[in-house]
Amino acid sequence: MEGSILGYGALDEEAGKSEEKSEKPKCSNPECGKEVSEKVKQYSLEHYGKILCYDCQKSAEKVEPKSEEDEELKEYNDEVTAEKEAEVN
């Protein structure tokens, strides 16, 4: 009987872990808090030193990219930003 109770507990713990991992990162601006994709998170950390959404990145002080991969992320971010601006207009 104890084995089955422990078994359920283990399943509950595993379910909790998968829920934690599935949470999307959020913008670190306390006035914002929007969820961001993993790519946006990576780009933002490399270029701004913190997680920022697209909108908050526009007003943040930027740090120069450090590698070719960073350039690719910058290009991706610029494309997505342009698409979002086109949708608004």
mmCIF file of N, CA and C in Angstrom:
data_model
loop_
_atom_site.group_PDB
_atom_site.id
_atom_site.type_symbol
_atom_site.label_atom_id
_atom_site.label_comp_id
_atom_site.label_asym_id
_atom_site.label_seq_id
_atom_site.Cartn_x
_atom_site.Cartn_y
_atom_site.Cartn_z
ATOM 1 N N MET A 1 0.829 -1.196 0.000
ATOM 2 C CA MET A 1 0.000 0.000 0.000
ATOM 3 C C MET A 1 0.874 1.262 0.000
ATOM 4 N N GLU A 2 1.939 1.266 0.821
ATOM 5 C CA GLU A 2 2.807 2.431 0.857
ATOM 6 C C GLU A 2 3.436 2.679 -0.500
ATOM 7 N N GLY A 3 3.770 1.596 -1.215
ATOM 8 C CA GLY A 3 4.392 1.737 -2.525
ATOM 9 C C GLY A 3 3.504 2.488 -3.500
ATOM 10 N N SER A 4 2.216 2.226 -3.463
ATOM 11 C CA SER A 4 1.322 2.909 -4.386
ATOM 12 C C SER A 4 1.174 4.386 -4.022
ATOM 13 N N ILE A 5 1.179 4.701 -2.742
ATOM 14 C CA ILE A 5 1.092 6.094 -2.318
ATOM 15 C C ILE A 5 2.343 6.837 -2.757
ATOM 16 N N LEU A 6 3.502 6.245 -2.539
ATOM 17 C CA LEU A 6 4.748 6.867 -2.972
ATOM 18 C C LEU A 6 4.759 7.037 -4.485
ATOM 19 N N GLY A 7 4.219 6.064 -5.188
ATOM 20 C CA GLY A 7 4.173 6.137 -6.648
ATOM 21 C C GLY A 7 3.378 7.344 -7.119
ATOM 22 N N TYR A 8 2.248 7.601 -6.482
ATOM 23 C CA TYR A 8 1.447 8.760 -6.859
ATOM 24 C C TYR A 8 2.183 10.050 -6.565
ATOM 25 N N GLY A 9 2.867 10.080 -5.433
ATOM 26 C CA GLY A 9 3.639 11.264 -5.072
ATOM 27 C C GLY A 9 4.708 11.559 -6.101
ATOM 28 N N ALA A 10 5.374 10.525 -6.581
ATOM 29 C CA ALA A 10 6.415 10.709 -7.586
ATOM 30 C C ALA A 10 5.814 11.273 -8.865
ATOM 31 N N LEU A 11 4.644 10.778 -9.243
ATOM 32 C CA LEU A 11 3.986 11.299 -10.448
ATOM 33 C C LEU A 11 3.600 12.759 -10.263
ATOM 34 N N ASP A 12 3.108 13.104 -9.090
ATOM 35 C CA ASP A 12 2.733 14.487 -8.811
ATOM 36 C C ASP A 12 3.939 15.407 -8.884
ATOM 37 N N GLU A 13 5.071 14.941 -8.343
ATOM 38 C CA GLU A 13 6.289 15.751 -8.390
ATOM 39 C C GLU A 13 6.737 15.965 -9.830
ATOM 40 N N GLU A 14 6.685 14.910 -10.647
ATOM 41 C CA GLU A 14 7.088 15.025 -12.048
ATOM 42 C C GLU A 14 6.156 15.980 -12.794
ATOM 43 N N ALA A 15 4.871 15.925 -12.511
ATOM 44 C CA ALA A 15 3.914 16.823 -13.172
ATOM 45 C C ALA A 15 4.223 18.266 -12.808
ATOM 46 N N GLY A 16 4.572 18.518 -11.572
ATOM 47 C CA GLY A 16 4.926 19.868 -11.133
ATOM 48 C C GLY A 16 6.157 20.382 -11.839
ATOM 49 N N LYS A 17 7.143 19.525 -12.049
ATOM 50 C CA LYS A 17 8.371 19.925 -12.734
ATOM 51 C C LYS A 17 8.087 20.307 -14.180
ATOM 52 N N SER A 18 7.251 19.528 -14.861
ATOM 53 C CA SER A 18 6.971 19.837 -16.267
ATOM 54 C C SER A 18 6.184 21.137 -16.388
ATOM 55 N N GLU A 19 5.334 21.444 -15.411
ATOM 56 C CA GLU A 19 4.603 22.705 -15.438
ATOM 57 C C GLU A 19 5.555 23.883 -15.275
ATOM 58 N N GLU A 20 6.550 23.734 -14.387
ATOM 59 C CA GLU A 20 7.520 24.803 -14.161
ATOM 60 C C GLU A 20 8.328 25.062 -15.421
ATOM 61 N N LYS A 21 8.733 24.007 -16.114
ATOM 62 C CA LYS A 21 9.547 24.145 -17.307
ATOM 63 C C LYS A 21 8.765 24.766 -18.459
ATOM 64 N N SER A 22 7.455 24.577 -18.503
ATOM 65 C CA SER A 22 6.658 25.074 -19.610
ATOM 66 C C SER A 22 6.329 26.561 -19.487
ATOM 67 N N GLU A 23 6.616 27.173 -18.341
ATOM 68 C CA GLU A 23 6.349 28.594 -18.182
ATOM 69 C C GLU A 23 7.278 29.396 -19.084
ATOM 70 N N LYS A 24 6.727 30.353 -19.792
ATOM 71 C CA LYS A 24 7.544 31.191 -20.667
ATOM 72 C C LYS A 24 8.220 32.279 -19.838
ATOM 73 N N PRO A 25 9.422 32.676 -20.281
ATOM 74 C CA PRO A 25 10.089 33.783 -19.586
ATOM 75 C C PRO A 25 9.282 35.063 -19.744
ATOM 76 N N LYS A 26 9.447 35.972 -18.794
ATOM 77 C CA LYS A 26 8.693 37.228 -18.823
ATOM 78 C C LYS A 26 9.631 38.417 -18.844
ATOM 79 N N CYS A 27 9.152 39.497 -19.417
ATOM 80 C CA CYS A 27 9.894 40.746 -19.472
ATOM 81 C C CYS A 27 10.222 41.182 -18.043
ATOM 82 N N SER A 28 11.473 41.620 -17.841
ATOM 83 C CA SER A 28 11.894 41.993 -16.494
ATOM 84 C C SER A 28 11.480 43.405 -16.097
ATOM 85 N N ASN A 29 10.920 44.151 -17.033
ATOM 86 C CA ASN A 29 10.420 45.488 -16.720
ATOM 87 C C ASN A 29 9.208 45.333 -15.799
ATOM 88 N N PRO A 30 9.272 45.867 -14.583
ATOM 89 C CA PRO A 30 8.164 45.685 -13.636
ATOM 90 C C PRO A 30 6.837 46.278 -14.113
ATOM 91 N N GLU A 31 6.889 47.237 -15.008
ATOM 92 C CA GLU A 31 5.651 47.825 -15.528
ATOM 93 C C GLU A 31 5.077 47.016 -16.687
ATOM 94 N N CYS A 32 5.816 46.005 -17.147
ATOM 95 C CA CYS A 32 5.400 45.241 -18.321
ATOM 96 C C CYS A 32 5.052 43.795 -17.944
ATOM 97 N N GLY A 33 6.074 42.945 -17.841
ATOM 98 C CA GLY A 33 5.856 41.554 -17.457
ATOM 99 C C GLY A 33 5.307 40.653 -18.547
ATOM 100 N N LYS A 34 5.336 41.098 -19.829
ATOM 101 C CA LYS A 34 4.831 40.272 -20.927
ATOM 102 C C LYS A 34 5.674 39.007 -21.075
ATOM 103 N N GLU A 35 5.025 37.913 -21.521
ATOM 104 C CA GLU A 35 5.753 36.692 -21.825
ATOM 105 C C GLU A 35 6.537 36.884 -23.115
ATOM 106 N N VAL A 36 7.725 36.276 -23.183
ATOM 107 C CA VAL A 36 8.558 36.354 -24.379
ATOM 108 C C VAL A 36 8.984 34.953 -24.788
ATOM 109 N N SER A 37 9.329 34.781 -26.069
ATOM 110 C CA SER A 37 9.798 33.487 -26.551
ATOM 111 C C SER A 37 11.226 33.241 -26.078
ATOM 112 N N GLU A 38 11.671 32.021 -26.226
ATOM 113 C CA GLU A 38 13.039 31.671 -25.832
ATOM 114 C C GLU A 38 14.053 32.440 -26.677
ATOM 115 N N LYS A 39 13.769 32.633 -27.969
ATOM 116 C CA LYS A 39 14.681 33.389 -28.843
ATOM 117 C C LYS A 39 14.774 34.844 -28.402
ATOM 118 N N VAL A 40 13.648 35.432 -28.074
ATOM 119 C CA VAL A 40 13.639 36.830 -27.613
ATOM 120 C C VAL A 40 14.403 36.930 -26.297
ATOM 121 N N LYS A 41 14.218 35.961 -25.434
ATOM 122 C CA LYS A 41 14.939 35.938 -24.157
ATOM 123 C C LYS A 41 16.444 35.906 -24.407
ATOM 124 N N GLN A 42 16.897 34.989 -25.268
ATOM 125 C CA GLN A 42 18.332 34.857 -25.555
ATOM 126 C C GLN A 42 18.882 36.148 -26.144
ATOM 127 N N TYR A 43 18.171 36.686 -27.122
ATOM 128 C CA TYR A 43 18.617 37.929 -27.761
ATOM 129 C C TYR A 43 18.707 39.056 -26.735
ATOM 130 N N SER A 44 17.689 39.186 -25.941
ATOM 131 C CA SER A 44 17.622 40.264 -24.966
ATOM 132 C C SER A 44 18.739 40.161 -23.927
ATOM 133 N N LEU A 45 19.000 38.967 -23.451
ATOM 134 C CA LEU A 45 20.071 38.785 -22.471
ATOM 135 C C LEU A 45 21.425 39.155 -23.056
ATOM 136 N N GLU A 46 21.655 38.785 -24.306
ATOM 137 C CA GLU A 46 22.932 39.090 -24.952
ATOM 138 C C GLU A 46 23.096 40.585 -25.227
ATOM 139 N N HIS A 47 22.023 41.240 -25.620
ATOM 140 C CA HIS A 47 22.114 42.632 -26.065
ATOM 141 C C HIS A 47 21.751 43.664 -25.005
ATOM 142 N N TYR A 48 20.958 43.260 -24.024
ATOM 143 C CA TYR A 48 20.516 44.216 -23.009
ATOM 144 C C TYR A 48 20.895 43.791 -21.593
ATOM 145 N N GLY A 49 21.360 42.541 -21.440
ATOM 146 C CA GLY A 49 21.751 42.063 -20.125
ATOM 147 C C GLY A 49 20.591 41.673 -19.227
ATOM 148 N N LYS A 50 19.379 41.683 -19.760
ATOM 149 C CA LYS A 50 18.183 41.281 -19.015
ATOM 150 C C LYS A 50 17.104 40.893 -20.011
ATOM 151 N N ILE A 51 16.073 40.222 -19.530
ATOM 152 C CA ILE A 51 14.982 39.783 -20.397
ATOM 153 C C ILE A 51 14.025 40.948 -20.607
ATOM 154 N N LEU A 52 13.873 41.338 -21.879
ATOM 155 C CA LEU A 52 12.953 42.418 -22.244
ATOM 156 C C LEU A 52 12.106 41.988 -23.433
ATOM 157 N N CYS A 53 10.847 42.384 -23.449
ATOM 158 C CA CYS A 53 9.986 42.127 -24.596
ATOM 159 C C CYS A 53 10.372 43.084 -25.727
ATOM 160 N N TYR A 54 9.752 42.910 -26.902
ATOM 161 C CA TYR A 54 10.055 43.770 -28.053
ATOM 162 C C TYR A 54 9.881 45.253 -27.723
ATOM 163 N N ASP A 55 8.753 45.567 -27.115
ATOM 164 C CA ASP A 55 8.452 46.975 -26.834
ATOM 165 C C ASP A 55 9.469 47.590 -25.878
ATOM 166 N N CYS A 56 9.832 46.856 -24.840
ATOM 167 C CA CYS A 56 10.780 47.380 -23.862
ATOM 168 C C CYS A 56 12.198 47.446 -24.427
ATOM 169 N N GLN A 57 12.513 46.570 -25.375
ATOM 170 C CA GLN A 57 13.829 46.616 -26.014
ATOM 171 C C GLN A 57 14.012 47.922 -26.777
ATOM 172 N N LYS A 58 12.934 48.433 -27.339
ATOM 173 C CA LYS A 58 13.015 49.668 -28.138
ATOM 174 C C LYS A 58 13.521 50.846 -27.305
ATOM 175 N N SER A 59 13.161 50.887 -26.033
ATOM 176 C CA SER A 59 13.551 52.018 -25.199
ATOM 177 C C SER A 59 14.756 51.723 -24.299
ATOM 178 N N ALA A 60 15.283 50.496 -24.366
ATOM 179 C CA ALA A 60 16.411 50.126 -23.509
ATOM 180 C C ALA A 60 17.740 50.467 -24.174
ATOM 181 N N GLU A 61 18.765 50.650 -23.358
ATOM 182 C CA GLU A 61 20.104 50.904 -23.867
ATOM 183 C C GLU A 61 20.695 49.589 -24.363
ATOM 184 N N LYS A 62 21.160 49.605 -25.597
ATOM 185 C CA LYS A 62 21.616 48.388 -26.249
ATOM 186 C C LYS A 62 23.125 48.200 -26.111
ATOM 187 N N VAL A 63 23.537 46.933 -25.983
ATOM 188 C CA VAL A 63 24.942 46.555 -25.944
ATOM 189 C C VAL A 63 25.261 45.904 -27.286
ATOM 190 N N GLU A 64 26.446 46.123 -27.816
ATOM 191 C CA GLU A 64 26.814 45.576 -29.123
ATOM 192 C C GLU A 64 26.822 44.045 -29.117
ATOM 193 N N PRO A 65 26.382 43.422 -30.232
ATOM 194 C CA PRO A 65 26.420 41.961 -30.347
ATOM 195 C C PRO A 65 27.855 41.442 -30.230
ATOM 196 N N LYS A 66 27.996 40.210 -29.747
ATOM 197 C CA LYS A 66 29.313 39.650 -29.495
ATOM 198 C C LYS A 66 29.716 38.542 -30.457
ATOM 199 N N SER A 67 28.789 37.981 -31.204
ATOM 200 C CA SER A 67 29.137 36.872 -32.087
ATOM 201 C C SER A 67 28.224 36.862 -33.309
ATOM 202 N N GLU A 68 28.528 35.956 -34.238
ATOM 203 C CA GLU A 68 27.709 35.811 -35.437
ATOM 204 C C GLU A 68 26.300 35.352 -35.069
ATOM 205 N N GLU A 69 26.199 34.457 -34.097
ATOM 206 C CA GLU A 69 24.887 33.990 -33.642
ATOM 207 C C GLU A 69 24.065 35.160 -33.106
ATOM 208 N N ASP A 70 24.715 36.071 -32.398
ATOM 209 C CA ASP A 70 24.036 37.245 -31.887
ATOM 210 C C ASP A 70 23.499 38.093 -33.038
ATOM 211 N N GLU A 71 24.284 38.211 -34.108
ATOM 212 C CA GLU A 71 23.839 38.970 -35.280
ATOM 213 C C GLU A 71 22.584 38.341 -35.876
ATOM 214 N N GLU A 72 22.560 36.999 -35.940
ATOM 215 C CA GLU A 72 21.387 36.300 -36.482
ATOM 216 C C GLU A 72 20.165 36.569 -35.606
ATOM 217 N N LEU A 73 20.351 36.534 -34.289
ATOM 218 C CA LEU A 73 19.241 36.833 -33.385
ATOM 219 C C LEU A 73 18.780 38.274 -33.540
ATOM 220 N N LYS A 74 19.718 39.193 -33.744
ATOM 221 C CA LYS A 74 19.373 40.598 -33.947
ATOM 222 C C LYS A 74 18.542 40.751 -35.217
ATOM 223 N N GLU A 75 18.981 40.101 -36.302
ATOM 224 C CA GLU A 75 18.235 40.165 -37.559
ATOM 225 C C GLU A 75 16.833 39.603 -37.383
ATOM 226 N N TYR A 76 16.729 38.472 -36.680
ATOM 227 C CA TYR A 76 15.426 37.872 -36.420
ATOM 228 C C TYR A 76 14.542 38.839 -35.642
ATOM 229 N N ASN A 77 15.092 39.426 -34.600
ATOM 230 C CA ASN A 77 14.339 40.372 -33.777
ATOM 231 C C ASN A 77 13.885 41.572 -34.602
ATOM 232 N N ASP A 78 14.783 42.089 -35.447
ATOM 233 C CA ASP A 78 14.440 43.229 -36.284
ATOM 234 C C ASP A 78 13.306 42.883 -37.249
ATOM 235 N N GLU A 79 13.354 41.669 -37.819
ATOM 236 C CA GLU A 79 12.296 41.231 -38.735
ATOM 237 C C GLU A 79 10.954 41.137 -38.023
ATOM 238 N N VAL A 80 10.961 40.523 -36.850
ATOM 239 C CA VAL A 80 9.716 40.360 -36.094
ATOM 240 C C VAL A 80 9.176 41.718 -35.663
ATOM 241 N N THR A 81 10.067 42.605 -35.248
ATOM 242 C CA THR A 81 9.650 43.949 -34.848
ATOM 243 C C THR A 81 9.013 44.678 -36.033
ATOM 244 N N ALA A 82 9.630 44.561 -37.212
ATOM 245 C CA ALA A 82 9.082 45.201 -38.408
ATOM 246 C C ALA A 82 7.704 44.629 -38.744
ATOM 247 N N GLU A 83 7.556 43.304 -38.600
ATOM 248 C CA GLU A 83 6.266 42.676 -38.860
ATOM 249 C C GLU A 83 5.211 43.197 -37.899
ATOM 250 N N LYS A 84 5.566 43.301 -36.629
ATOM 251 C CA LYS A 84 4.606 43.792 -35.621
ATOM 252 C C LYS A 84 4.220 45.243 -35.909
ATOM 253 N N GLU A 85 5.195 46.054 -36.307
ATOM 254 C CA GLU A 85 4.897 47.448 -36.632
ATOM 255 C C GLU A 85 3.990 47.539 -37.856
ATOM 256 N N ALA A 86 4.206 46.642 -38.839
ATOM 257 C CA ALA A 86 3.368 46.621 -40.033
ATOM 258 C C ALA A 86 1.930 46.243 -39.683
ATOM 259 N N GLU A 87 1.759 45.319 -38.726
ATOM 260 C CA GLU A 87 0.435 44.929 -38.299
ATOM 261 C C GLU A 87 -0.312 46.095 -37.655
ATOM 262 N N VAL A 88 0.400 46.894 -36.892
ATOM 263 C CA VAL A 88 -0.189 48.037 -36.200
ATOM 264 C C VAL A 88 -0.623 49.092 -37.215
ATOM 265 N N ASN A 89 0.199 49.291 -38.217
ATOM 266 C CA ASN A 89 -0.116 50.309 -39.241
ATOM 267 C C ASN A 89 -1.054 49.715 -40.215
#
